[in-house]
N, CA and C of each residue as an Amber inpcrd file, in Angstrom:
protein
   450
   2.7930000 167.7760000  15.8120000   2.5710000 166.6130000  16.6460000
   3.0190000 166.9310000  18.0660000   2.2300000 166.5810000  19.0280000
   2.5200000 166.8550000  20.4320000   3.4780000 165.8220000  21.0140000
   4.2850000 166.2540000  21.9670000   5.1600000 165.3250000  22.6880000
   4.4200000 164.5980000  23.8030000   3.1920000 165.0120000  24.0660000
   2.3790000 164.4320000  25.1270000   1.8030000 163.0970000  24.6720000
   1.9270000 162.0870000  25.5080000   1.3250000 160.7960000  25.1690000
   0.6410000 160.2110000  26.4030000  -0.4030000 159.4850000  26.1310000
  -1.1430000 158.7980000  27.1900000  -0.8170000 157.3140000  27.0650000
  -0.1890000 156.7200000  28.0890000   0.1620000 155.2920000  27.9850000
  -1.0880000 154.4220000  27.9110000  -1.0410000 153.4320000  27.0610000
  -2.1600000 152.5180000  26.8760000  -1.6820000 151.1170000  27.2060000
  -2.4020000 150.4480000  28.1000000  -2.0550000 149.0940000  28.5370000
  -0.6580000 149.0220000  29.1550000  -0.3200000 150.0130000  29.9350000
   0.9670000 150.0240000  30.6260000   0.8850000 149.0360000  31.7900000
   1.8360000 148.0890000  31.8690000   1.7610000 147.0980000  32.9560000
   2.0280000 147.7190000  34.3230000   1.3650000 147.1950000  35.2960000
   1.5670000 147.6130000  36.6830000   2.3450000 146.4940000  37.3750000
   3.5430000 146.7990000  37.8100000   4.3890000 145.7900000  38.4320000
   4.4350000 145.9910000  39.9420000   4.3200000 144.8790000  40.6730000
   4.2970000 144.9430000  42.1400000   5.5650000 144.3840000  42.7760000
   6.4040000 143.6910000  42.0050000   7.6560000 143.2190000  42.5850000
   8.0930000 141.8200000  42.2050000   7.1820000 140.8610000  42.1050000
   7.5860000 139.4780000  41.8510000   7.3770000 139.0090000  40.4360000
   6.8880000 139.8830000  39.5600000   6.4880000 139.4520000  38.2240000
   7.6060000 138.7980000  37.4190000   8.7810000 139.3920000  37.4270000
   9.8740000 138.8320000  36.6170000  10.2820000 137.4410000  37.1220000
  10.2430000 137.2420000  38.4270000  10.5510000 135.9230000  38.9970000
   9.4900000 134.9100000  38.5680000   8.2090000 135.3230000  38.5990000
   7.1270000 134.4170000  38.2110000   7.2170000 134.0550000  36.7220000
   7.5450000 135.0360000  35.8890000   7.6910000 134.7710000  34.4560000
   8.8380000 133.7850000  34.2310000   9.9260000 134.0110000  34.9250000
  11.0800000 133.1130000  34.8130000  10.7100000 131.7000000  35.2640000
   9.9750000 131.5930000  36.3650000   9.5320000 130.2730000  36.8530000
   8.6880000 129.5640000  35.7990000   7.7750000 130.3010000  35.1840000
   6.9010000 129.7040000  34.1780000   7.7020000 129.2130000  32.9770000
   8.6460000 130.0280000  32.5370000   9.4770000 129.6320000  31.3950000
  10.3180000 128.4090000  31.7390000  10.9420000 128.4180000  32.9030000
  11.7580000 127.2730000  33.3280000  10.9160000 126.0100000  33.4800000
   9.6660000 126.1700000  33.8870000   8.7680000 125.0290000  34.0410000
   8.1980000 124.5320000  32.7220000   8.4470000 125.2880000  31.6380000
   7.9990000 124.8510000  30.3130000   6.5330000 125.1090000  30.0260000
   5.8490000 125.9070000  30.8590000   4.4220000 126.1570000  30.6530000
   4.1700000 127.6550000  30.7900000   4.0880000 128.3430000  29.6420000
   3.8760000 129.7900000  29.7010000   2.4790000 130.2010000  29.2470000
   1.6590000 129.2380000  28.8910000   0.2780000 129.5360000  28.5240000
  -0.6420000 129.0370000  29.6360000  -1.9260000 129.1140000  29.4160000
  -2.8990000 128.7380000  30.4430000  -2.7210000 127.3260000  30.9670000
  -3.2200000 127.1040000  32.1480000  -3.2170000 125.8160000  32.8320000
  -1.8440000 125.3940000  33.3380000  -0.9850000 126.3610000  33.5720000
   0.3110000 126.0690000  34.1620000   0.2290000 126.1420000  35.6770000
   1.3910000 126.1650000  36.3280000   1.4350000 126.1440000  37.7930000
   0.7570000 127.3640000  38.4140000   0.8720000 128.5300000  37.7960000
   0.2660000 129.7270000  38.3810000  -1.2480000 129.7530000  38.1810000
  -1.7120000 129.1930000  37.0870000  -3.1570000 129.0610000  36.8940000
  -3.7430000 128.1640000  37.9720000  -3.0800000 127.0560000  38.2320000
  -3.5650000 126.1190000  39.2560000  -3.5350000 126.7500000  40.6470000
  -2.4780000 127.5140000  40.9350000  -2.4140000 128.2180000  42.2230000
  -3.5400000 129.2410000  42.3490000  -3.8310000 129.9150000  41.2630000
  -4.9130000 130.9020000  41.2700000  -6.2680000 130.2230000  41.4560000
  -6.4860000 129.0790000  40.7900000  -7.7190000 128.3020000  40.9900000
  -7.9180000 128.0030000  42.4770000  -6.8780000 127.4490000  43.0840000
  -6.9490000 127.0620000  44.4970000  -7.2360000 128.2620000  45.3850000
  -6.5230000 129.3490000  45.1550000  -6.7210000 130.5570000  45.9650000
  -8.1490000 131.0850000  45.8420000  -8.6530000 131.1950000  44.6300000
 -10.0100000 131.7100000  44.4320000 -11.0700000 130.7670000  45.0060000
 -10.8760000 129.4700000  44.8480000 -11.8260000 128.5080000  45.4230000
 -11.8900000 128.6610000  46.9430000 -10.7320000 128.8550000  47.5660000
 -10.6980000 129.0270000  49.0210000 -11.3160000 130.3570000  49.4330000
 -10.9360000 131.4350000  48.7640000 -11.4520000 132.7630000  49.1110000
 -12.9620000 132.8770000  48.9020000 -13.4510000 132.2600000  47.8240000
 -14.8680000 132.3620000  47.4840000 -15.7130000 131.2560000  48.1120000
 -15.0610000 130.2340000  48.6370000 -15.7970000 129.1300000  49.2310000
 -16.6270000 128.3540000  48.2220000 -16.0670000 128.1580000  47.0340000
 -16.7770000 127.4460000  45.9730000 -15.9940000 126.1830000  45.6090000
 -16.6880000 125.1580000  45.0990000 -16.0010000 123.9030000  44.8020000
 -15.0700000 123.9650000  43.5910000 -15.3570000 124.8520000  42.6250000
 -14.5330000 124.8750000  41.4110000 -14.5160000 126.2660000  40.8050000
 -13.3420000 126.7000000  40.4040000 -13.1510000 127.9620000  39.6890000
 -12.4850000 127.6210000  38.3670000 -12.9550000 128.2330000  37.3060000
 -12.3360000 128.0740000  35.9940000 -11.8990000 129.4440000  35.5100000
 -10.6640000 129.5330000  35.0720000 -10.1500000 130.7820000  34.5200000
 -10.0810000 130.6560000  33.0040000 -10.2140000 131.7720000  32.3370000
 -10.0700000 131.7840000  30.8890000  -8.7950000 132.5280000  30.5400000
  -8.3140000 132.3130000  29.3300000  -7.0700000 132.9570000  28.9120000
  -7.2690000 134.3950000  28.4760000  -8.5280000 134.8070000  28.2900000
  -8.7940000 136.1760000  27.8600000 -10.2490000 136.5320000  28.1440000
 -10.5360000 137.8090000  28.0830000 -11.9320000 138.2520000  28.2200000
 -12.7560000 137.7550000  27.0400000 -12.1390000 137.6630000  25.8720000
 -12.8400000 137.1320000  24.7000000 -13.3320000 135.7160000  24.9750000
 -12.4610000 134.8730000  25.5300000 -12.8680000 133.5030000  25.8540000
 -13.9600000 133.4860000  26.9160000 -13.8820000 134.3690000  27.8800000
 -14.9050000 134.4350000  28.9220000 -16.2590000 134.8200000  28.3280000
 -16.2720000 135.7780000  27.4060000 -17.5220000 136.1800000  26.7620000
 -18.0800000 135.0590000  25.8980000 -17.2010000 134.3580000  25.1860000
 -17.6490000 133.2240000  24.3790000 -18.2890000 132.1570000  25.2700000
 -17.6370000 131.8560000  26.3800000 -18.1680000 130.8540000  27.3050000
 -19.5110000 131.3160000  27.8800000 -19.6030000 132.5880000  28.2490000
 -20.8620000 133.1140000  28.7910000 -21.9820000 132.9930000  27.7630000
 -21.6990000 133.3380000  26.5180000 -22.7170000 133.2640000  25.4760000
 -23.1870000 131.8300000  25.2600000 -22.2500000 130.8880000  25.3140000
 -22.6150000 129.4690000  25.1620000 -23.4600000 129.0160000  26.3490000
 -23.0100000 129.3390000  27.5640000 -23.7320000 128.9070000  28.7650000
 -25.1080000 129.5580000  28.8890000 -25.2520000 130.7740000  28.3540000
 -26.5440000 131.4590000  28.3950000 -27.4960000 130.9460000  27.3200000
 -26.9990000 130.0610000  26.4550000 -27.8030000 129.4890000  25.3820000
 -28.4600000 130.6010000  24.5600000 -27.6170000 131.4870000  24.0550000
 -28.0670000 132.6360000  23.2750000 -28.9000000 132.1670000  22.0910000
 -30.0240000 132.8130000  21.8850000 -30.9190000 132.4900000  20.7730000
 -30.9700000 133.6640000  19.8020000 -31.3670000 133.3590000  18.5770000
 -31.5290000 134.4100000  17.5820000 -32.6830000 135.3310000  17.9570000
 -32.7160000 136.4510000  17.2830000 -33.7900000 137.4380000  17.4020000
 -33.7600000 138.2240000  18.7070000 -32.7120000 138.1550000  19.4380000
 -32.5900000 138.9790000  20.6270000 -31.7180000 140.1680000  20.2970000
 -31.8170000 141.1860000  21.1110000 -31.0200000 142.3950000  20.9050000
 -30.2950000 142.7130000  22.2030000 -28.9830000 142.6640000  22.1510000
 -28.1770000 142.9320000  23.3340000 -27.5020000 144.2960000  23.1980000
 -27.4910000 145.0350000  24.2810000 -26.9470000 146.3900000  24.2950000
 -25.4870000 146.3480000  24.7220000 -24.6360000 147.0440000  23.9770000
 -23.2250000 147.1480000  24.3530000 -22.7130000 148.5260000  23.9660000
 -21.6320000 148.9680000  24.5940000 -21.1060000 150.3010000  24.2840000
 -20.5960000 150.3830000  22.8490000 -20.7150000 151.5600000  22.2660000
 -20.2490000 151.7630000  20.8910000 -18.7240000 151.8380000  20.8240000
 -18.0810000 152.1030000  21.9330000 -16.6210000 152.1950000  21.9770000
 -16.1050000 151.0440000  22.8240000 -15.7070000 149.9680000  22.1660000
 -15.2280000 148.7860000  22.8740000 -14.4510000 147.9110000  21.9000000
 -13.9700000 146.7950000  22.3750000 -13.3150000 145.8270000  21.5110000
 -14.3890000 145.0410000  20.7700000 -14.1050000 144.6310000  19.5530000
 -15.0840000 143.9040000  18.7540000 -15.5320000 142.6170000  19.4420000
 -14.6530000 141.9930000  20.2040000 -14.9980000 140.7270000  20.8540000
 -16.0690000 140.8890000  21.9310000 -16.2780000 142.1220000  22.4060000
 -17.2980000 142.3440000  23.4290000 -18.6600000 141.8630000  22.9630000
 -19.0200000 142.1580000  21.7500000 -20.3440000 141.7700000  21.2460000
 -20.2630000 140.6060000  20.2580000 -19.0890000 140.3220000  19.7270000
 -18.9410000 139.2650000  18.7370000 -19.4190000 137.9070000  19.2490000
 -19.1780000 137.6060000  20.5150000 -19.6160000 136.3200000  21.0770000
 -21.1270000 136.1460000  20.9510000 -21.8550000 137.2500000  21.0180000
 -23.3130000 137.1970000  20.9290000 -23.7800000 137.2270000  19.4720000
 -23.1230000 138.0410000  18.6430000 -23.4700000 138.1320000  17.2240000
 -23.2990000 136.7760000  16.5490000 -22.2490000 136.0380000  16.9080000
 -22.0060000 134.7210000  16.3090000 -23.1330000 133.7390000  16.5910000
 -23.9540000 134.0350000  17.5650000 -25.0780000 133.1710000  17.9180000
 -26.4190000 133.7480000  17.4630000 -26.3570000 134.7670000  16.6070000
 -27.5710000 135.2890000  15.9880000 -28.1770000 136.5130000  16.6290000
 -27.5740000 137.0590000  17.6270000 -28.1360000 138.2400000  18.2680000
 -27.7660000 139.4950000  17.4880000 -28.6070000 140.5030000  17.5490000
 -28.3330000 141.7780000  16.8990000 -27.8600000 142.7700000  17.9560000
 -26.6840000 143.3560000  17.7620000 -26.2050000 144.3250000  18.7530000
 -26.9440000 145.6520000  18.6490000 -27.1520000 146.2650000  19.7820000
 -27.6840000 147.6230000  19.8510000 -26.5910000 148.4210000  20.5590000
 -26.0220000 149.3750000  19.8450000 -24.9030000 150.1230000  20.4030000
 -25.3910000 151.3690000  21.1290000 -24.8160000 151.5960000  22.2940000
 -25.1530000 152.7510000  23.1180000 -23.9570000 153.7030000  23.1320000
 -24.2440000 154.9920000  23.1340000 -23.1610000 155.9780000  23.2060000
 -22.4080000 155.8330000  24.5200000 -21.2020000 156.3640000  24.5390000
 -20.3670000 156.2890000  25.7370000 -20.2120000 157.6650000  26.3690000
 -19.8670000 157.6530000  27.6450000 -19.6100000 158.8880000  28.3800000
 -18.2120000 159.3930000  28.0500000 -18.0630000 160.6930000  27.9370000
 -16.7600000 161.2810000  27.6270000 -15.7790000 161.1190000  28.7830000
 -16.2860000 161.0640000  30.0220000 -15.3760000 161.0070000  31.1750000
 -14.8620000 159.6100000  31.4780000 -15.5730000 158.5600000  31.0540000
 -15.1220000 157.1930000  31.3390000 -14.9330000 156.3440000  30.0800000
 -15.5040000 156.7680000  28.9800000 -15.5130000 156.0070000  27.7270000
 -16.2880000 154.6970000  27.8580000 -17.1010000 154.5860000  28.8940000
 -18.0010000 153.4460000  29.0820000 -19.4220000 153.8730000  28.7350000
 -20.3320000 152.9020000  28.6650000 -21.6890000 153.2150000  28.2240000
 -22.3210000 154.3280000  29.0660000 -23.0890000 155.1480000  28.3760000
 -23.7780000 156.2690000  29.0160000 -25.1110000 155.7610000  29.5630000
 -25.1660000 155.5580000  30.8650000 -26.3500000 154.9730000  31.4940000
 -27.5950000 155.8250000  31.3290000 -27.4280000 157.1190000  31.0830000
 -28.6000000 157.9810000  30.9120000 -29.3330000 157.6790000  29.6100000
 -28.7060000 156.9770000  28.6850000 -29.3220000 156.6320000  27.4000000
 -29.8030000 155.1900000  27.3490000 -29.6110000 154.4640000  28.4360000
 -29.8940000 153.0360000  28.4390000 -31.3890000 152.7220000  28.3710000
 -32.1660000 153.3710000  29.1900000 -33.6080000 153.0700000  29.2800000
 -34.2990000 153.1620000  27.9180000 -33.9400000 154.1630000  27.1160000
 -34.6000000 154.3420000  25.8150000 -34.2370000 153.2520000  24.8080000
 -33.1570000 152.5120000  25.0410000 -32.7410000 151.4440000  24.1280000
 -33.3060000 150.0760000  24.4980000 -33.8140000 149.9440000  25.6980000
 -34.3280000 148.6520000  26.1480000 -35.6730000 148.3720000  25.4890000
 -35.7860000 147.1770000  24.9290000 -37.0330000 146.7640000  24.2760000
 -37.4000000 145.3690000  24.7670000 -38.5780000 144.8700000  24.3910000
 -38.9390000 143.5010000  24.7890000 -37.9500000 142.4490000  24.2830000
 -37.2050000 142.7570000  23.2240000 -36.2280000 141.8040000  22.6840000
 -34.8480000 141.9500000  23.3200000 -34.6860000 142.9160000  24.2240000
 -33.4130000 143.0770000  24.9230000 -33.2860000 141.9660000  25.9540000
 -32.2140000 141.2170000  25.8650000 -31.9870000 140.1140000  26.7960000
 -30.7370000 140.3070000  27.6310000 -29.8460000 141.1930000  27.2000000
 -28.6170000 141.4100000  27.9670000 -28.1010000 142.8240000  27.7500000
 -27.4820000 143.3450000  28.7740000 -26.7290000 144.5870000  28.6920000
 -25.2870000 144.1680000  28.9590000 -24.4310000 144.3770000  27.9820000
 -23.0610000 143.8800000  28.0420000 -22.1190000 145.0640000  28.2740000
 -21.8210000 145.3690000  29.5320000 -20.9080000 146.4900000  29.7810000
 -19.4890000 146.1140000  29.4040000 -18.6900000 147.0940000  29.1720000
 -17.2870000 146.8670000  28.8370000 -16.4590000 147.8790000  29.6080000
 -15.4740000 147.4020000  30.3160000 -14.5750000 148.2880000  31.0440000
 -13.3430000 148.4620000  30.1800000 -13.2030000 149.6510000  29.6270000
 -12.0980000 149.8980000  28.7130000 -11.0970000 150.8690000  29.3180000
  -9.8910000 150.7080000  28.9270000  -8.8010000 151.5940000  29.3350000
  -8.7010000 151.7320000  30.8380000  -9.0280000 150.6830000  31.5740000
  -8.9230000 150.6160000  33.0330000  -9.8720000 151.5630000  33.7540000
 -10.8450000 152.1250000  33.0680000 -11.8610000 152.9470000  33.7220000
 -12.9940000 152.0350000  34.1470000 -13.4490000 152.2040000  35.3430000
 -14.5630000 151.3750000  35.7910000 -15.8710000 151.9250000  35.2390000
 -16.8510000 151.0660000  35.2150000 -18.1840000 151.4870000  34.8010000
 -18.7990000 152.2200000  35.9850000 -18.7190000 153.5280000  35.9710000
 -19.1200000 154.3450000  37.1210000 -20.5990000 154.6690000  37.0950000
 -21.3910000 153.6430000  37.1670000 -22.8100000 153.8940000  37.2090000
 -23.5220000 152.7740000  37.9210000 -24.6080000 153.1680000  38.4920000
 -25.5170000 152.1710000  39.0350000 -26.8220000 152.3550000  38.2980000
 -27.3830000 151.2810000  37.9490000 -28.5800000 151.3250000  37.1370000
 -29.8140000 151.1190000  37.9960000 -30.6500000 152.1210000  38.0380000
 -31.9360000 151.9780000  38.6940000 -32.9160000 151.6300000  37.5930000
 -33.1440000 150.3510000  37.4490000 -33.9610000 149.8840000  36.3450000
 -35.0880000 149.0400000  36.9010000 -36.2910000 149.4320000  36.5790000
 -37.4290000 148.6700000  37.0850000 -37.4090000 147.2620000  36.5000000
 -37.9270000 146.3330000  37.2530000 -37.9700000 144.9450000  36.8070000
 -38.8910000 144.8340000  35.6080000 -38.3790000 144.2350000  34.5450000
 -39.1750000 144.0650000  33.3210000 -39.2560000 142.5870000  33.0060000
 -40.4230000 142.0440000  33.1070000 -40.6040000 140.6310000  32.8020000
 -40.2820000 140.3020000  31.3660000 -40.4510000 141.3050000  30.4670000
 -40.2040000 141.0370000  29.0520000 -38.7500000 141.2660000  28.6470000
 -37.8980000 141.7130000  29.5810000 -36.5160000 142.0050000  29.2390000
 -35.5630000 140.9040000  29.6690000 -36.0720000 139.8570000  30.2960000
 -35.2470000 138.7170000  30.6370000 -34.2220000 138.9130000  31.7100000
């Protein structure tokens, strides 16, 4: 066994985190919709110039909300990376969609864009990228407009 380890989900601290955690605990609200959530809503609304911002407690909740708002229908096929969290595609599967898994790149562990075009079909309605292990999706997709791909 090697002594070498790669940290996974290591927190990045900038300086005020422990004070903010303490404030939240003292205020009695350590889950969503507390004072820091409200401050973040206000900040994002001002920065983005939008009337309302809603935050979710997790990416899973955000995907569930997106699937509901997109009015996902059965018989569609959505593409997602083969190496991701189950919740990435679960929000769509629960609404009757069939996942189509795409291989990932060895350098980013995100979907391999060179294999994307061959997986797109008339029943493809969404490409669901996943940013895993803090690696960005390092690709731009030059994809011709397809009226049948939604």
